[in-house]
Amino acid sequence: MTQSPKTSTPVEMSVAFSDRVNGRVLWILSKLAEKTCRITVSGWDFVDRCHQEGRSVLYGTWHGNSMMLVSFMRQLHPGFQVSAMIPDDWRGAALYYWLSRTGITPWPMDLENRGMETARRFAELIRLIKNGGFDSYVSPDGPSGPSHIVKPGLTFLAQKTGLPVVPLAGCCRHGYTLNRWDAYKVPFPFSRIHVAAGEPITVDKGDDLEAATETIRRALNDVTLRAQAEFYE
């Protein structure tokens, strides 16, 4: 299955001028990384096989990896469409502007509330993934932490869609690490970024969600350590 990238989004979000400025800064930083950094990848064979068979996947990664990974999602599998869950409040407006410009479809959701509107948006995302041929990018410890704690959204999405979760991690030696909860890493131009993909995780309908969430947490930590080890090799 090969589809052309979409820059339009199924959900409109109000973006203030300050959010546009912040979003453009993020876009410039990601474009600098995309155009100047050298990327190496390991463990991508499973994703390639899924795409060759016309199947979508769910990418799970810790929030601090976003700048290292988002810049390269379109490079790693051109022709496939990618959605990304973001908060639908002030934290997500700049992300909405940034992702829209990169060709990734932002999916604003109230990630703190389990009300009817959140359930409806989640159901729409599931339909988009299953029927629209989208991969989905999820940072399960976002948008505000705590760090390296998997919230249930990714596990629930995997169970409802039947799609495998592919753990992802990035490692970059030369970059700026923000002093905040997720240790967000912004790679310097002309640096090297190594992306590691772990073994896929499937969450079946009868599986215990708490146990599956713990499996995903361990897999994300394992692939993070592997990305670092492979980078320095």
Tab-separated table of N, CA and C in Angstrom, residues 53-210:
chain	number	residue	atom	x	y	z
A	53	GLU	N	3.346	-5.361	2.994
A	53	GLU	CA	2.112	-6.142	3.041
A	53	GLU	C	0.869	-5.260	3.148
A	54	GLY	N	1.071	-3.937	3.168
A	54	GLY	CA	-0.063	-3.024	3.276
A	54	GLY	C	-0.574	-2.845	4.689
A	55	ARG	N	0.221	-3.200	5.700
A	55	ARG	CA	-0.204	-3.082	7.092
A	55	ARG	C	0.422	-1.856	7.755
A	56	SER	N	-0.333	-1.258	8.657
A	56	SER	CA	0.146	-0.117	9.421
A	56	SER	C	0.768	-0.590	10.730
A	57	VAL	N	1.498	0.310	11.396
A	57	VAL	CA	2.097	0.001	12.692
A	57	VAL	C	1.896	1.187	13.626
A	58	LEU	N	2.069	0.935	14.919
A	58	LEU	CA	2.050	1.972	15.942
A	58	LEU	C	3.470	2.156	16.462
A	59	TYR	N	3.965	3.380	16.443
A	59	TYR	CA	5.301	3.659	16.967
A	59	TYR	C	5.182	4.171	18.398
A	60	GLY	N	5.895	3.548	19.316
A	60	GLY	CA	5.931	4.008	20.695
A	60	GLY	C	7.322	4.485	21.045
A	61	THR	N	7.426	5.671	21.620
A	61	THR	CA	8.732	6.203	21.991
A	61	THR	C	8.577	7.170	23.148
A	62	TRP	N	9.616	7.318	23.958
A	62	TRP	CA	9.566	8.290	25.047
A	62	TRP	C	9.551	9.709	24.485
A	63	HIS	N	8.905	10.601	25.203
A	63	HIS	CA	8.638	11.961	24.719
A	63	HIS	C	9.912	12.716	24.356
A	64	GLY	N	10.969	12.502	25.099
A	64	GLY	CA	12.207	13.236	24.848
A	64	GLY	C	12.868	12.929	23.521
A	65	ASN	N	12.418	11.877	22.824
A	65	ASN	CA	12.991	11.500	21.529
A	65	ASN	C	12.381	12.257	20.344
A	66	SER	N	11.334	13.038	20.583
A	66	SER	CA	10.503	13.540	19.488
A	66	SER	C	11.281	14.299	18.416
A	67	MET	N	12.155	15.217	18.815
A	67	MET	CA	12.871	15.996	17.806
A	67	MET	C	13.811	15.118	16.996
A	68	MET	N	14.356	14.071	17.601
A	68	MET	CA	15.268	13.181	16.880
A	68	MET	C	14.523	12.283	15.902
A	69	LEU	N	13.254	11.969	16.196
A	69	LEU	CA	12.524	10.991	15.385
A	69	LEU	C	11.548	11.610	14.395
A	70	VAL	N	10.832	12.641	14.813
A	70	VAL	CA	9.814	13.219	13.932
A	70	VAL	C	10.427	13.718	12.629
A	71	SER	N	11.621	14.283	12.724
A	71	SER	CA	12.281	14.828	11.533
A	71	SER	C	12.492	13.773	10.455
A	72	PHE	N	12.553	12.508	10.857
A	72	PHE	CA	12.927	11.460	9.923
A	72	PHE	C	11.802	10.479	9.605
A	73	MET	N	10.618	10.687	10.175
A	73	MET	CA	9.536	9.731	9.948
A	73	MET	C	9.175	9.624	8.476
A	74	ARG	N	9.183	10.718	7.776
A	74	ARG	CA	8.828	10.685	6.358
A	74	ARG	C	9.957	10.069	5.539
A	75	GLN	N	11.197	10.241	5.991
A	75	GLN	CA	12.326	9.634	5.284
A	75	GLN	C	12.341	8.123	5.466
A	76	LEU	N	11.991	7.674	6.679
A	76	LEU	CA	12.106	6.258	6.983
A	76	LEU	C	11.090	5.412	6.229
A	77	HIS	N	9.947	5.980	5.914
A	77	HIS	CA	8.980	5.235	5.104
A	77	HIS	C	8.186	6.193	4.218
A	78	PRO	N	8.795	6.685	3.144
A	78	PRO	CA	8.085	7.584	2.233
A	78	PRO	C	6.875	6.898	1.620
A	79	GLY	N	5.791	7.661	1.484
A	79	GLY	CA	4.585	7.124	0.874
A	79	GLY	C	3.541	6.701	1.876
A	80	PHE	N	3.958	6.433	3.127
A	80	PHE	CA	2.981	6.080	4.151
A	80	PHE	C	2.612	7.322	4.951
A	81	GLN	N	1.389	7.377	5.389
A	81	GLN	CA	0.911	8.501	6.175
A	81	GLN	C	1.082	8.207	7.660
A	82	VAL	N	1.406	9.241	8.415
A	82	VAL	CA	1.669	9.095	9.852
A	82	VAL	C	0.828	10.102	10.614
A	83	SER	N	0.145	9.627	11.648
A	83	SER	CA	-0.560	10.522	12.565
A	83	SER	C	0.198	10.560	13.888
A	84	ALA	N	-0.047	11.603	14.672
A	84	ALA	CA	0.612	11.737	15.974
A	84	ALA	C	-0.359	12.356	16.965
A	85	MET	N	-0.560	11.695	18.102
A	85	MET	CA	-1.427	12.242	19.142
A	85	MET	C	-0.748	13.419	19.833
A	86	ILE	N	-1.497	14.520	20.010
A	86	ILE	CA	-1.004	15.690	20.724
A	86	ILE	C	-2.109	16.182	21.661
A	87	PRO	N	-1.765	16.930	22.708
A	87	PRO	CA	-2.808	17.502	23.574
A	87	PRO	C	-3.563	18.605	22.838
A	88	ASP	N	-4.849	18.745	23.124
A	88	ASP	CA	-5.652	19.740	22.421
A	88	ASP	C	-5.751	21.056	23.193
A	89	ASP	N	-4.736	21.345	24.035
A	89	ASP	CA	-4.723	22.596	24.789
A	89	ASP	C	-3.532	23.443	24.355
A	90	TRP	N	-3.151	24.396	25.184
A	90	TRP	CA	-2.071	25.316	24.837
A	90	TRP	C	-0.762	24.593	24.539
A	91	ARG	N	-0.558	23.416	25.128
A	91	ARG	CA	0.685	22.672	24.894
A	91	ARG	C	0.739	22.102	23.483
A	92	GLY	N	-0.432	21.844	22.890
A	92	GLY	CA	-0.469	21.181	21.596
A	92	GLY	C	-0.520	22.104	20.404
A	93	ALA	N	-0.820	23.395	20.624
A	93	ALA	CA	-1.022	24.298	19.489
A	93	ALA	C	0.242	24.446	18.647
A	94	ALA	N	1.391	24.643	19.294
A	94	ALA	CA	2.647	24.758	18.547
A	94	ALA	C	2.999	23.440	17.867
A	95	LEU	N	2.714	22.318	18.556
A	95	LEU	CA	2.972	21.007	17.956
A	95	LEU	C	2.089	20.798	16.727
A	96	TYR	N	0.857	21.255	16.808
A	96	TYR	CA	-0.078	21.148	15.687
A	96	TYR	C	0.493	21.850	14.450
A	97	TYR	N	0.985	23.072	14.663
A	97	TYR	CA	1.547	23.848	13.552
A	97	TYR	C	2.803	23.164	13.008
A	98	TRP	N	3.661	22.687	13.907
A	98	TRP	CA	4.914	22.032	13.498
A	98	TRP	C	4.645	20.766	12.702
A	99	LEU	N	3.840	19.868	13.254
A	99	LEU	CA	3.606	18.586	12.604
A	99	LEU	C	2.892	18.752	11.266
A	100	SER	N	1.952	19.696	11.192
A	100	SER	CA	1.249	19.925	9.932
A	100	SER	C	2.214	20.294	8.818
A	101	ARG	N	3.246	21.038	9.151
A	101	ARG	CA	4.215	21.459	8.145
A	101	ARG	C	5.186	20.348	7.758
A	102	THR	N	5.351	19.364	8.633
A	102	THR	CA	6.266	18.270	8.302
A	102	THR	C	5.598	17.175	7.475
A	103	GLY	N	4.264	17.250	7.314
A	103	GLY	CA	3.556	16.209	6.580
A	103	GLY	C	3.007	15.118	7.472
A	104	ILE	N	3.159	15.270	8.788
A	104	ILE	CA	2.575	14.334	9.748
A	104	ILE	C	1.233	14.891	10.204
A	105	THR	N	0.232	14.043	10.300
A	105	THR	CA	-1.113	14.478	10.668
A	105	THR	C	-1.249	14.548	12.186
A	106	PRO	N	-1.343	15.765	12.758
A	106	PRO	CA	-1.520	15.872	14.207
A	106	PRO	C	-2.942	15.484	14.604
A	107	TRP	N	-3.069	14.818	15.740
A	107	TRP	CA	-4.385	14.380	16.197
A	107	TRP	C	-4.627	14.914	17.602
A	108	PRO	N	-5.200	16.120	17.722
A	108	PRO	CA	-5.422	16.718	19.044
A	108	PRO	C	-6.447	15.928	19.849
A	109	MET	N	-6.107	15.685	21.123
A	109	MET	CA	-7.001	14.988	22.037
A	109	MET	C	-6.810	15.528	23.440
A	110	ASP	N	-7.875	15.473	24.232
A	110	ASP	CA	-7.769	15.792	25.649
A	110	ASP	C	-7.169	14.576	26.341
A	111	LEU	N	-5.868	14.624	26.562
A	111	LEU	CA	-5.156	13.459	27.076
A	111	LEU	C	-5.253	13.309	28.594
A	112	GLU	N	-5.908	14.263	29.266
A	112	GLU	CA	-6.039	14.193	30.711
A	112	GLU	C	-7.446	13.797	31.152
A	113	ASN	N	-8.408	13.841	30.218
A	113	ASN	CA	-9.804	13.614	30.559
A	113	ASN	C	-10.312	12.357	29.861
A	114	ARG	N	-11.045	11.516	30.576
A	114	ARG	CA	-11.590	10.298	29.994
A	114	ARG	C	-13.079	10.441	29.678
A	115	GLY	N	-13.528	11.654	29.360
A	115	GLY	CA	-14.930	11.909	29.091
A	115	GLY	C	-15.356	11.449	27.706
A	116	MET	N	-16.602	11.775	27.344
A	116	MET	CA	-17.181	11.326	26.083
A	116	MET	C	-16.453	11.903	24.878
A	117	GLU	N	-16.023	13.160	24.978
A	117	GLU	CA	-15.343	13.771	23.834
A	117	GLU	C	-14.017	13.065	23.561
A	118	THR	N	-13.290	12.716	24.609
A	118	THR	CA	-12.040	11.978	24.433
A	118	THR	C	-12.301	10.620	23.805
A	119	ALA	N	-13.363	9.949	24.267
A	119	ALA	CA	-13.717	8.643	23.701
A	119	ALA	C	-14.072	8.757	22.225
A	120	ARG	N	-14.781	9.825	21.871
A	120	ARG	CA	-15.156	10.020	20.462
A	120	ARG	C	-13.930	10.271	19.594
A	121	ARG	N	-13.008	11.108	20.084
A	121	ARG	CA	-11.808	11.410	19.306
A	121	ARG	C	-10.930	10.155	19.168
A	122	PHE	N	-10.901	9.355	20.231
A	122	PHE	CA	-10.127	8.120	20.180
A	122	PHE	C	-10.721	7.168	19.148
A	123	ALA	N	-12.043	7.074	19.116
A	123	ALA	CA	-12.711	6.206	18.141
A	123	ALA	C	-12.434	6.682	16.716
A	124	GLU	N	-12.396	7.996	16.510
A	124	GLU	CA	-12.095	8.533	15.185
A	124	GLU	C	-10.659	8.218	14.777
A	125	LEU	N	-9.745	8.285	15.749
A	125	LEU	CA	-8.348	7.953	15.460
A	125	LEU	C	-8.215	6.485	15.082
A	126	ILE	N	-8.929	5.625	15.773
A	126	ILE	CA	-8.897	4.195	15.452
A	126	ILE	C	-9.389	3.959	14.028
A	127	ARG	N	-10.463	4.647	13.642
A	127	ARG	CA	-10.970	4.506	12.262
A	127	ARG	C	-9.956	5.021	11.253
A	128	LEU	N	-9.309	6.142	11.578
A	128	LEU	CA	-8.299	6.701	10.672
A	128	LEU	C	-7.171	5.701	10.446
A	129	ILE	N	-6.720	5.062	11.522
A	129	ILE	CA	-5.603	4.122	11.435
A	129	ILE	C	-6.010	2.860	10.685
A	130	LYS	N	-7.183	2.322	11.023
A	130	LYS	CA	-7.611	1.044	10.434
A	130	LYS	C	-8.082	1.195	8.995
A	131	ASN	N	-8.771	2.288	8.696
A	131	ASN	CA	-9.367	2.442	7.365
A	131	ASN	C	-8.590	3.377	6.454
A	132	GLY	N	-7.785	4.254	7.037
A	132	GLY	CA	-7.084	5.242	6.229
A	132	GLY	C	-5.654	4.894	5.909
A	133	GLY	N	-5.172	3.753	6.416
A	133	GLY	CA	-3.801	3.352	6.111
A	133	GLY	C	-2.752	4.187	6.805
A	134	PHE	N	-3.054	4.702	7.980
A	134	PHE	CA	-2.108	5.533	8.718
A	134	PHE	C	-1.298	4.702	9.706
A	135	ASP	N	-0.002	4.987	9.812
A	135	ASP	CA	0.753	4.620	10.997
A	135	ASP	C	0.430	5.661	12.066
A	136	SER	N	0.777	5.379	13.311
A	136	SER	CA	0.546	6.361	14.368
A	136	SER	C	1.747	6.433	15.287
A	137	TYR	N	2.108	7.666	15.655
A	137	TYR	CA	3.274	7.946	16.498
A	137	TYR	C	2.757	8.400	17.862
A	138	VAL	N	3.140	7.673	18.919
A	138	VAL	CA	2.618	7.965	20.251
A	138	VAL	C	3.766	8.009	21.253
A	139	SER	N	3.789	9.068	22.063
A	139	SER	CA	4.728	9.148	23.191
A	139	SER	C	3.928	8.886	24.462
A	140	PRO	N	3.964	7.669	24.992
A	140	PRO	CA	3.041	7.299	26.062
A	140	PRO	C	3.316	7.937	27.413
A	141	ASP	N	4.467	8.634	27.572
A	141	ASP	CA	4.698	9.350	28.829
A	141	ASP	C	4.371	10.833	28.696
A	142	GLY	N	3.904	11.262	27.524
A	142	GLY	CA	3.523	12.650	27.322
A	142	GLY	C	2.086	12.900	27.728
A	143	PRO	N	1.636	14.183	27.717
A	143	PRO	CA	2.432	15.354	27.347
A	143	PRO	C	3.208	15.993	28.494
A	144	SER	N	2.984	15.535	29.732
A	144	SER	CA	3.618	16.233	30.854
A	144	SER	C	4.215	15.284	31.873
A	145	GLY	N	4.459	14.033	31.489
A	145	GLY	CA	5.109	13.096	32.389
A	145	GLY	C	4.144	12.405	33.328
A	146	PRO	N	4.667	11.683	34.300
A	146	PRO	CA	6.093	11.541	34.638
A	146	PRO	C	6.879	10.762	33.585
A	147	SER	N	8.167	11.026	33.563
A	147	SER	CA	9.038	10.449	32.549
A	147	SER	C	9.088	8.930	32.643
A	148	HIS	N	9.052	8.296	31.463
A	148	HIS	CA	9.220	6.844	31.336
A	148	HIS	C	8.131	6.055	32.060
A	149	ILE	N	6.960	6.666	32.188
A	149	ILE	CA	5.791	5.971	32.716
A	149	ILE	C	4.766	5.888	31.592
A	150	VAL	N	4.398	4.671	31.204
A	150	VAL	CA	3.481	4.483	30.076
A	150	VAL	C	2.044	4.698	30.535
A	151	LYS	N	1.396	5.684	29.938
A	151	LYS	CA	-0.025	5.877	30.160
A	151	LYS	C	-0.787	4.901	29.256
A	152	PRO	N	-2.036	4.580	29.591
A	152	PRO	CA	-2.717	3.460	28.934
A	152	PRO	C	-3.155	3.695	27.497
A	153	GLY	N	-3.030	4.923	26.974
A	153	GLY	CA	-3.543	5.220	25.641
A	153	GLY	C	-2.949	4.354	24.547
A	154	LEU	N	-1.621	4.175	24.559
A	154	LEU	CA	-0.961	3.390	23.520
A	154	LEU	C	-1.389	1.926	23.586
A	155	THR	N	-1.466	1.381	24.792
A	155	THR	CA	-1.886	-0.015	24.962
A	155	THR	C	-3.314	-0.212	24.466
A	156	PHE	N	-4.195	0.707	24.826
A	156	PHE	CA	-5.592	0.635	24.408
A	156	PHE	C	-5.704	0.736	22.892
A	157	LEU	N	-4.916	1.639	22.291
A	157	LEU	CA	-4.931	1.812	20.838
A	157	LEU	C	-4.474	0.537	20.145
A	158	ALA	N	-3.440	-0.096	20.681
A	158	ALA	CA	-2.940	-1.336	20.087
A	158	ALA	C	-3.982	-2.441	20.175
A	159	GLN	N	-4.679	-2.521	21.298
A	159	GLN	CA	-5.690	-3.566	21.462
A	159	GLN	C	-6.876	-3.338	20.532
A	160	LYS	N	-7.314	-2.102	20.382
A	160	LYS	CA	-8.491	-1.810	19.577
A	160	LYS	C	-8.215	-1.900	18.073
A	161	THR	N	-7.004	-1.565	17.648
A	161	THR	CA	-6.678	-1.616	16.224
A	161	THR	C	-6.134	-2.969	15.802
A	162	GLY	N	-5.572	-3.731	16.759
A	162	GLY	CA	-4.930	-4.995	16.416
A	162	GLY	C	-3.574	-4.821	15.775
A	163	LEU	N	-3.042	-3.601	15.787
A	163	LEU	CA	-1.756	-3.333	15.149
A	163	LEU	C	-0.611	-3.511	16.131
A	164	PRO	N	0.565	-3.897	15.637
A	164	PRO	CA	1.717	-4.072	16.517
A	164	PRO	C	2.298	-2.735	16.961
A	165	VAL	N	2.797	-2.718	18.188
A	165	VAL	CA	3.535	-1.560	18.703
A	165	VAL	C	5.015	-1.791	18.438
A	166	VAL	N	5.649	-0.870	17.715
A	166	VAL	CA	7.081	-0.953	17.443
A	166	VAL	C	7.801	0.040	18.362
A	167	PRO	N	8.546	-0.436	19.360
A	167	PRO	CA	9.282	0.482	20.237
A	167	PRO	C	10.396	1.180	19.462
A	168	LEU	N	10.496	2.484	19.629
A	168	LEU	CA	11.516	3.273	18.939
A	168	LEU	C	12.318	4.090	19.945
A	169	ALA	N	13.585	4.322	19.609
A	169	ALA	CA	14.425	5.213	20.410
A	169	ALA	C	15.456	5.856	19.503
A	170	GLY	N	15.874	7.050	19.877
A	170	GLY	CA	16.924	7.740	19.143
A	170	GLY	C	18.059	8.107	20.080
A	171	CYS	N	19.255	8.175	19.539
A	171	CYS	CA	20.425	8.574	20.324
A	171	CYS	C	21.261	9.542	19.497
A	172	CYS	N	21.643	10.634	20.125
A	172	CYS	CA	22.478	11.635	19.454
A	172	CYS	C	23.444	12.205	20.494
A	173	ARG	N	24.721	12.147	20.195
A	173	ARG	CA	25.719	12.640	21.159
A	173	ARG	C	25.769	14.160	21.172
A	174	HIS	N	25.734	14.763	19.992
A	174	HIS	CA	25.908	16.212	19.889
A	174	HIS	C	24.540	16.879	19.755
A	175	GLY	N	24.067	17.435	20.841
A	175	GLY	CA	22.780	18.093	20.844
A	175	GLY	C	22.569	18.828	22.153
A	176	TYR	N	21.443	19.523	22.229
A	176	TYR	CA	21.109	20.267	23.440
A	176	TYR	C	19.978	19.549	24.155
A	177	THR	N	20.184	19.238	25.437
A	177	THR	CA	19.168	18.565	26.230
A	177	THR	C	18.473	19.577	27.127
A	178	LEU	N	17.158	19.698	26.965
A	178	LEU	CA	16.394	20.643	27.767
A	178	LEU	C	16.309	20.160	29.210
A	179	ASN	N	16.441	21.098	30.123
A	179	ASN	CA	16.371	20.779	31.555
A	179	ASN	C	14.902	20.739	31.986
A	180	ARG	N	14.227	19.671	31.628
A	180	ARG	CA	12.829	19.513	32.001
A	180	ARG	C	12.531	18.025	32.187
A	181	TRP	N	11.285	17.692	32.459
A	181	TRP	CA	10.925	16.343	32.904
A	181	TRP	C	11.317	15.251	31.923
A	182	ASP	N	11.277	15.516	30.593
A	182	ASP	CA	11.527	14.465	29.607
A	182	ASP	C	12.938	14.470	29.040
A	183	ALA	N	13.809	15.404	29.508
A	183	ALA	CA	15.173	15.521	28.959
A	183	ALA	C	15.138	15.573	27.433
A	184	TYR	N	14.283	16.439	26.906
A	184	TYR	CA	14.056	16.569	25.463
A	184	TYR	C	15.359	16.913	24.751
A	185	LYS	N	15.701	16.134	23.717
A	185	LYS	CA	16.996	16.293	23.040
A	185	LYS	C	16.801	16.947	21.675
A	186	VAL	N	17.500	18.075	21.459
A	186	VAL	CA	17.502	18.763	20.164
A	186	VAL	C	18.868	18.538	19.525
A	187	PRO	N	18.951	17.757	18.456
A	187	PRO	CA	20.260	17.473	17.853
A	187	PRO	C	20.863	18.707	17.189
A	188	PHE	N	22.171	18.843	17.315
A	188	PHE	CA	22.861	19.916	16.619
A	188	PHE	C	22.939	19.590	15.121
A	189	PRO	N	22.973	20.621	14.264
A	189	PRO	CA	23.159	20.356	12.824
A	189	PRO	C	24.450	19.580	12.573
A	190	PHE	N	24.413	18.711	11.564
A	190	PHE	CA	25.557	17.931	11.099
A	190	PHE	C	26.008	16.859	12.100
A	191	SER	N	25.159	16.546	13.065
A	191	SER	CA	25.483	15.468	13.993
A	191	SER	C	24.931	14.154	13.459
A	192	ARG	N	25.193	13.067	14.163
A	192	ARG	CA	24.670	11.759	13.772
A	192	ARG	C	23.589	11.322	14.742
A	193	ILE	N	22.518	10.783	14.206
A	193	ILE	CA	21.419	10.274	15.004
A	193	ILE	C	21.248	8.795	14.678
A	194	HIS	N	21.213	7.986	15.716
A	194	HIS	CA	20.946	6.562	15.506
A	194	HIS	C	19.549	6.237	16.004
A	195	VAL	N	18.758	5.589	15.148
A	195	VAL	CA	17.393	5.188	15.480
A	195	VAL	C	17.357	3.670	15.586
A	196	ALA	N	16.838	3.179	16.701
A	196	ALA	CA	16.703	1.733	16.908
A	196	ALA	C	15.226	1.383	17.048
A	197	ALA	N	14.819	0.322	16.357
A	197	ALA	CA	13.455	-0.201	16.467
A	197	ALA	C	13.511	-1.554	17.160
A	198	GLY	N	12.628	-1.757	18.125
A	198	GLY	CA	12.618	-3.004	18.870
A	198	GLY	C	11.644	-4.018	18.307
A	199	GLU	N	11.602	-5.171	18.938
A	199	GLU	CA	10.671	-6.218	18.531
A	199	GLU	C	9.234	-5.746	18.727
A	200	PRO	N	8.361	-6.006	17.742
A	200	PRO	CA	6.973	-5.545	17.841
A	200	PRO	C	6.221	-6.244	18.972
A	201	ILE	N	5.277	-5.518	19.541
A	201	ILE	CA	4.446	-6.027	20.635
A	201	ILE	C	2.992	-5.994	20.189
A	202	THR	N	2.313	-7.117	20.286
A	202	THR	CA	0.896	-7.193	19.929
A	202	THR	C	0.063	-7.333	21.200
A	203	VAL	N	-1.008	-6.546	21.274
A	203	VAL	CA	-1.921	-6.605	22.416
A	203	VAL	C	-3.246	-7.192	21.917
A	204	ASP	N	-3.511	-8.436	22.261
A	204	ASP	CA	-4.732	-9.098	21.812
A	204	ASP	C	-5.934	-8.641	22.642
A	205	LYS	N	-7.120	-8.919	22.129
A	205	LYS	CA	-8.350	-8.430	22.753
A	205	LYS	C	-8.526	-8.919	24.179
A	206	GLY	N	-8.106	-10.135	24.476
A	206	GLY	CA	-8.298	-10.665	25.817
A	206	GLY	C	-7.154	-10.393	26.773
A	207	ASP	N	-6.118	-9.703	26.312
A	207	ASP	CA	-4.944	-9.463	27.154
A	207	ASP	C	-5.249	-8.479	28.282
A	208	ASP	N	-4.562	-8.651	29.399
A	208	ASP	CA	-4.667	-7.718	30.512
A	208	ASP	C	-3.926	-6.432	30.162
A	209	LEU	N	-4.627	-5.292	30.191
A	209	LEU	CA	-4.031	-4.029	29.752
A	209	LEU	C	-2.888	-3.579	30.661
A	210	GLU	N	-3.017	-3.829	31.939
A	210	GLU	CA	-1.959	-3.420	32.862
A	210	GLU	C	-0.676	-4.196	32.596
